[in-house]
Structure formats: C-alpha cells, structure tokens
Amino acid sequence: MKRTAIIVLAVLAIITAGCKKYEQPELGARKVDILSVGKYQFKDLNKNGRLDVYEDWRQPMEKRIADLVSQMTLEEKVGLMFHPNIAVTESGIVKYDLTDEEKEALRRAEEERYAGPIGPGGQNAGAMAMGQMRRAATAKSYIEEKNFRCILNNGVAAPEKFANWSNQMQEIAEASRLGIPIVFSSDPRHSAKLGGHVSGTQYFSHITNGEGQVGITAGGDPEMMRRFGEIMAAEYRAVGLHMFLGPQIDVITEPRWSRNMGCFSESAELTAEMTAALIEGAQGENVGPGKILVHLKHWPGSGPHLGGSGRWLVYPGGNQEYHYLPWRKGIEKGALAAMGYYSGTFSDSLNVNYSYHMSTEVLYGELGFKGAICTDWGVVGNGPLKPSLQGKTTRKDNMEMIINAGVDQMGSETTPELVVELVNEGRVTEERIDLAASRILQWHFILGLFENPYVDPAKAAQVLQSAENEAFGLECQRVSNVLLTNSGILPAKEGIKVFVDGIAPEVAAKYGTVVDKPAQADLIIYRTTSSPDRRGGGGFGGGQASSEVDIDFPAEKLAKVKAYVATGKPVVADINPTGSSLVITPELKAPPQAMILSFDPTDVAVMDVVFGRHNPKSKLPFEIPSSMDAVRAQKEDMPYDSKDPSFPFGFGLSY
C-alpha cells in the first residue's frame, strides 16, 4: 500500500473516532433547563447555562464523578456519607417541613439526649431513637439542609402514590445547587407477607420468604433466583427505588445465629452461585435504567458468630476464607455496595466497621472491591467493641474511627455536622471525604439518575403484582417447602376431612372438608414455627458471647405434636424456622407421619404440597442437627460438621 493511502486511512480513522455516535438517553427535567449541544440534549443541573463534564452523559463515569466532586462543598460531599431513613406513608404526601410545634418538641428532645461516651448497651447506644429520627425526617432538612442523597425508604403506599412521592422528592433534589439526585434504597419487600423492616399492606408481588432467599435456594434453580432479581428490579424501579439492601450472603455454618433464615445456604459455593444469579437478574450486565443495585451484606460474612450470639466472629476451624467465597463472586458480578455488620473481629478486637484491616486491607485490597462500604444501621451508636474503648468514645470519635477505617457511609445517621467538624479539626482529611464521595456517586451515575430520576406513576400500578409475577411468586413459595418425612400418607387425597391448626380454615376448605375436632378428621395438619428461646441471644448485633442460644423445638409445641399423634389420626407437622435454624430431635422426628420444613410460604403453597398439587423436589440448603449437644460441639465457621444430624445438607423427599 502506498504511503499516501496509509496517511488518508489514518486521517479517516481519526475523523471517524471524533464523530462517535451516541444514543440520546431519555431526560427527565422538572426544575432545570435542557441544554442542546449539536443534536444532543443535556440537563443543566448546576444552572450555569453551560454544559459541565458531570452533566455530559457522553463522558466516562470517572470523569463525571471527578468534575462533580470538584464542584461540591465539604458539606455537600459529607452529606453523601449518610444513609438515613425517610418512609413514604400511605397518603403519599411528602413532608417538606416541620410545624413550629414539632420543631419545639424536637428541640426539647435533643436537649435531653445524652451526648457523652457511648458503647454497646449504654444509655446512648442507639443515639437518636428511631421514632425521633422519623419525626425529624423532612425533605427540607434532609435534602436541602443536610445534603443527604442516599435515603432508606421502608414505607408502604399504593404504587401510584409511592411513585408520585418519589418524584416529588427528586424534584426537590433537582432544584438544589448541583441537582444531585437521590438513590432510594429499601429492605426486602417481596415477602409472602410483610413484616420486620417493611410492614403494612403488601403492594409488591408475593415471591420469597421473610428477608432472604433460603426458600428459593432450596428449589436449587439459579434461573428462578435470576428471575426473582429481574422482578425485584422492575418493581423497585417502577415506584422510584434503586437499591436493594441485600442479598444477605452470610453462610449458615452456625445454626444458632438469629438471622440464618435471611441467608441462602450452609454451602458457600451454593450461596455464591445463587448470589450471582440474583445479581444477574437485579443489576443486569450494565445496571442502568430499569435495573437496581444490590447492597451485599453482611461483611465479612456474619455466619460464624461465637455461640450464635451475634457479637464476635470466630474461626475455630480456620475457615475464614470459606466465608469470603460469596463476596468474591458478588464483586466479580459487579456489586458496588457492601454493608458491614455489628460484629467484633478476631484480628484486632474491633467491630468490622471500625477495623482498617477488615474494611480496607481485606475488602478493598485482597478482594478487589470497587464500590462503597456502608455500616449497618445503628453501628455508630453502638461504639467500638474493643474492651479498652467500650464506653469511652463519643459519637464523633466513632465516626472518625469508622471513616478512617475505610468505611464510606453510615446507616441511619443524621448528624453530618460532626464529620465536617472532624475535617476542620484535622482528624479526617478532605481527601478521604473525596474518596468516599466518589465511591458513592458511582451509584447515582450508573443507575442513570442524573439523566432521569423520575418514574411513571400510572405504569407503576400496572407493574406491581402483575398476574405473571404473582404466578411466579406462587411457584417460588411452593419450592420453599422441603419434605423431610413421609410414611406414605402424602400426597393426601383431595376432599378428605381435615383438621388444621395454623392453617387458615378458608384455605384448607379448598382442598378438603374442614372439621372442628381432630377425632373427626382423616388428616391432621399442624403448621407452626420453631420459635426457639434465645435467652440473651443475638438479634441485630446484640447478645453476649457467654449466653446460651437454644434452638431446640419448644417443649409445648412438641407436646402438641404428640397429642395430635395420640388421637390415632395421621399427622402432618409443618415447621417454619424463625431466624435461626432448629434442632429436630429423634423425639420430634418420629411421632408425625409426615414432616415438612417450610420457609415462610403462604398456606396455599403448603397445602399444594400436602395434597400433591406440587410435587416437592426441594432440598435442605443446610443440615439440621439432632441435639443441642451436637450444636455446641460443632465449629462456628465449618459447614456440615454436626454429629449425626437428623437431616443432612441436601436432603429432601419427593412423591
């Protein structure tokens, strides 16, 4: 080829590169002007009449973030580091400001707060009570004055009202100096019935159990988990939610921990596989409009708590890396948010959020995490667990330790002025604040919120609880049942006489004739929960390591099972673990003619299994110990190490 031709081709290549074609995104602008540059349009978010780099959706995200951070005040950057709560109400009305009377009441309450050293269980352990925090939560205070741009919304409202509320909040944010939109997060919302973090009328599709995905995991189908993620994303985005505070990827190696039923499995490999599937459904390949971000929890894997107490993480089997497997997979799949738990770590006697080793050296350094770390809710108020520091630090001290450990955001906190003071006092550098702000702003940009944070209220009403989603949800609830024993009485024949305890009679009537007394029945169905007595046990980070956490099946419920068996009628015992796993002793295992372990599905899903409308094929995602002695003897960080389990991992019968 001649030299002249080569030069011409090179010039053409340069021209072609300079004329790169872009796909114009849909812009949603209610409080700012639209700028036209050539054939493209952009939002004038900072209202200066010209196109800034952070407003230019054609620019790489890293450049947009750097430009925006350079324009932000210290107060605006610090505001990003807080993740407080504001809940939509059934009315769907945005509370913009407090009345004079409400302001005076809050002022008096603030004067009564204890502001000195704090620590676990201390007078100020939770700092501002949740009720007080919610009373102070207004759009004016949180968006305009405190510059919060990440908000947990666990409220409920009809889809159209919910979407309108989200839009109104985004309008207030768009009208602010730099027009930074809000990332709205939420705890799990797709339970068969609402409770816990989100309570009230269920407007989202009825898909999974409680807070976690253990029921779908029992079904063993990653495609089902992936589809769940897709539905969650579609329904969250329809009402203006952008981040799922989950999944809970802790590995169930300590059966006594009270949050096991929010997890996936005792197998780190299975947990990693299902985590990947959920992320693929929820985030897709590129996140963007129509998808949501996951917020993996609880770093560093909170399954192996000492004695199940919820206080200290221990690794007596030297198996810490095993608990990192789901984290490695989640990071590989593009997770950009991680939540640190309340737990103390063995390496430096500090809670994980206070530990530079766990947050910076391990999560960012060893595992290669690229996103932002947020504390669990209330971690700042709990203070450091290190014995030499307990009760000797102030709230500001705790924030200093957490930020300098490498944690970027504080859940539930509402006092950004303390962090501003830390910077002004030289205890936290502004470079560290810039890093945190840059990590967090990834969420806003990758979700496409700078271009359009608004949703269509009319469409929201069509997306939530669609017939297709509800049908899928029922199938998920059906697979959330594992058949443990069956002497041949199941599947039951429809139309027989049934006595039910714990099943709604109106539901049972669709399968057979409901009778009032066990003696009149052809089949007795007893549905109950494990409800273990957690004397001093660990809830959300509480409890002492020395306290006994008992997960034996309650004696009074065992007595009821035996009483039903004593009638001479065949008995189906359906047991729903609540929080922890449970012990099924030979004494409990033997009496009923059939036993089902169910993960919080509806009565309909349970009855479908009992009467054969669904052939149970699900398998236990964790082993079930045969005694508390076996539980005490096992190691908190090791899977499948319970001696002579009543039912091993992967067990499950079919018809």
PDB file of C-alpha atoms in Angstrom, residues 478 481-494 511 523 525 571-574 593-597 604-619 652-655:
ATOM      1  CA  ARG A 478     -44.146 -23.898  46.575  1.00  0.00           C
ATOM      2  CA  ASN A 481     -41.098 -26.458  51.248  1.00  0.00           C
ATOM      3  CA  VAL A 482     -38.831 -29.441  51.899  1.00  0.00           C
ATOM      4  CA  LEU A 483     -40.470 -32.797  52.602  1.00  0.00           C
ATOM      5  CA  LEU A 484     -38.474 -34.392  55.438  1.00  0.00           C
ATOM      6  CA  THR A 485     -40.501 -37.488  56.348  1.00  0.00           C
ATOM      7  CA  ASN A 486     -43.444 -39.312  54.837  1.00  0.00           C
ATOM      8  CA  SER A 487     -44.817 -42.668  55.942  1.00  0.00           C
ATOM      9  CA  GLY A 488     -46.974 -42.863  52.823  1.00  0.00           C
ATOM     10  CA  ILE A 489     -49.805 -40.542  53.858  1.00  0.00           C
ATOM     11  CA  LEU A 490     -48.792 -37.845  51.363  1.00  0.00           C
ATOM     12  CA  PRO A 491     -49.889 -36.715  48.940  1.00  0.00           C
ATOM     13  CA  ALA A 492     -53.268 -36.564  50.608  1.00  0.00           C
ATOM     14  CA  LYS A 493     -56.434 -37.161  48.627  1.00  0.00           C
ATOM     15  CA  GLU A 494     -58.473 -34.039  47.982  1.00  0.00           C
ATOM     16  CA  TYR A 511     -58.663 -28.935  49.483  1.00  0.00           C
ATOM     17  CA  LEU A 523     -55.813 -35.970  58.371  1.00  0.00           C
ATOM     18  CA  ILE A 525     -52.241 -30.672  59.657  1.00  0.00           C
ATOM     19  CA  VAL A 571     -50.478 -36.074  61.361  1.00  0.00           C
ATOM     20  CA  VAL A 572     -48.548 -33.722  59.093  1.00  0.00           C
ATOM     21  CA  ALA A 573     -46.254 -31.369  61.023  1.00  0.00           C
ATOM     22  CA  ASP A 574     -45.217 -28.312  59.039  1.00  0.00           C
ATOM     23  CA  GLN A 593     -46.439 -39.450  59.912  1.00  0.00           C
ATOM     24  CA  ALA A 594     -45.094 -36.656  57.703  1.00  0.00           C
ATOM     25  CA  MET A 595     -42.951 -33.592  58.354  1.00  0.00           C
ATOM     26  CA  ILE A 596     -42.355 -30.552  56.155  1.00  0.00           C
ATOM     27  CA  LEU A 597     -39.824 -27.819  56.708  1.00  0.00           C
ATOM     28  CA  VAL A 604     -51.790 -22.171  49.837  1.00  0.00           C
ATOM     29  CA  ALA A 605     -48.229 -23.192  48.939  1.00  0.00           C
ATOM     30  CA  VAL A 606     -48.059 -25.586  51.912  1.00  0.00           C
ATOM     31  CA  MET A 607     -51.427 -27.143  51.101  1.00  0.00           C
ATOM     32  CA  ASP A 608     -50.389 -27.574  47.462  1.00  0.00           C
ATOM     33  CA  VAL A 609     -47.533 -29.770  48.698  1.00  0.00           C
ATOM     34  CA  VAL A 610     -49.681 -31.710  51.174  1.00  0.00           C
ATOM     35  CA  PHE A 611     -52.307 -32.509  48.547  1.00  0.00           C
ATOM     36  CA  GLY A 612     -49.926 -33.155  45.669  1.00  0.00           C
ATOM     37  CA  ARG A 613     -50.696 -30.161  43.507  1.00  0.00           C
ATOM     38  CA  HIS A 614     -46.961 -29.584  43.755  1.00  0.00           C
ATOM     39  CA  ASN A 615     -44.511 -32.481  43.873  1.00  0.00           C
ATOM     40  CA  PRO A 616     -41.854 -31.458  46.415  1.00  0.00           C
ATOM     41  CA  LYS A 617     -38.357 -31.720  44.991  1.00  0.00           C
ATOM     42  CA  SER A 618     -36.584 -29.110  47.112  1.00  0.00           C
ATOM     43  CA  LYS A 619     -33.527 -29.981  49.188  1.00  0.00           C
ATOM     44  CA  GLY A 652     -35.372 -33.868  50.648  1.00  0.00           C
ATOM     45  CA  LEU A 653     -38.094 -36.333  49.622  1.00  0.00           C
ATOM     46  CA  SER A 654     -40.416 -36.343  46.625  1.00  0.00           C
ATOM     47  CA  TYR A 655     -43.620 -38.146  45.725  1.00  0.00           C
TER      48      TYR A 655
END
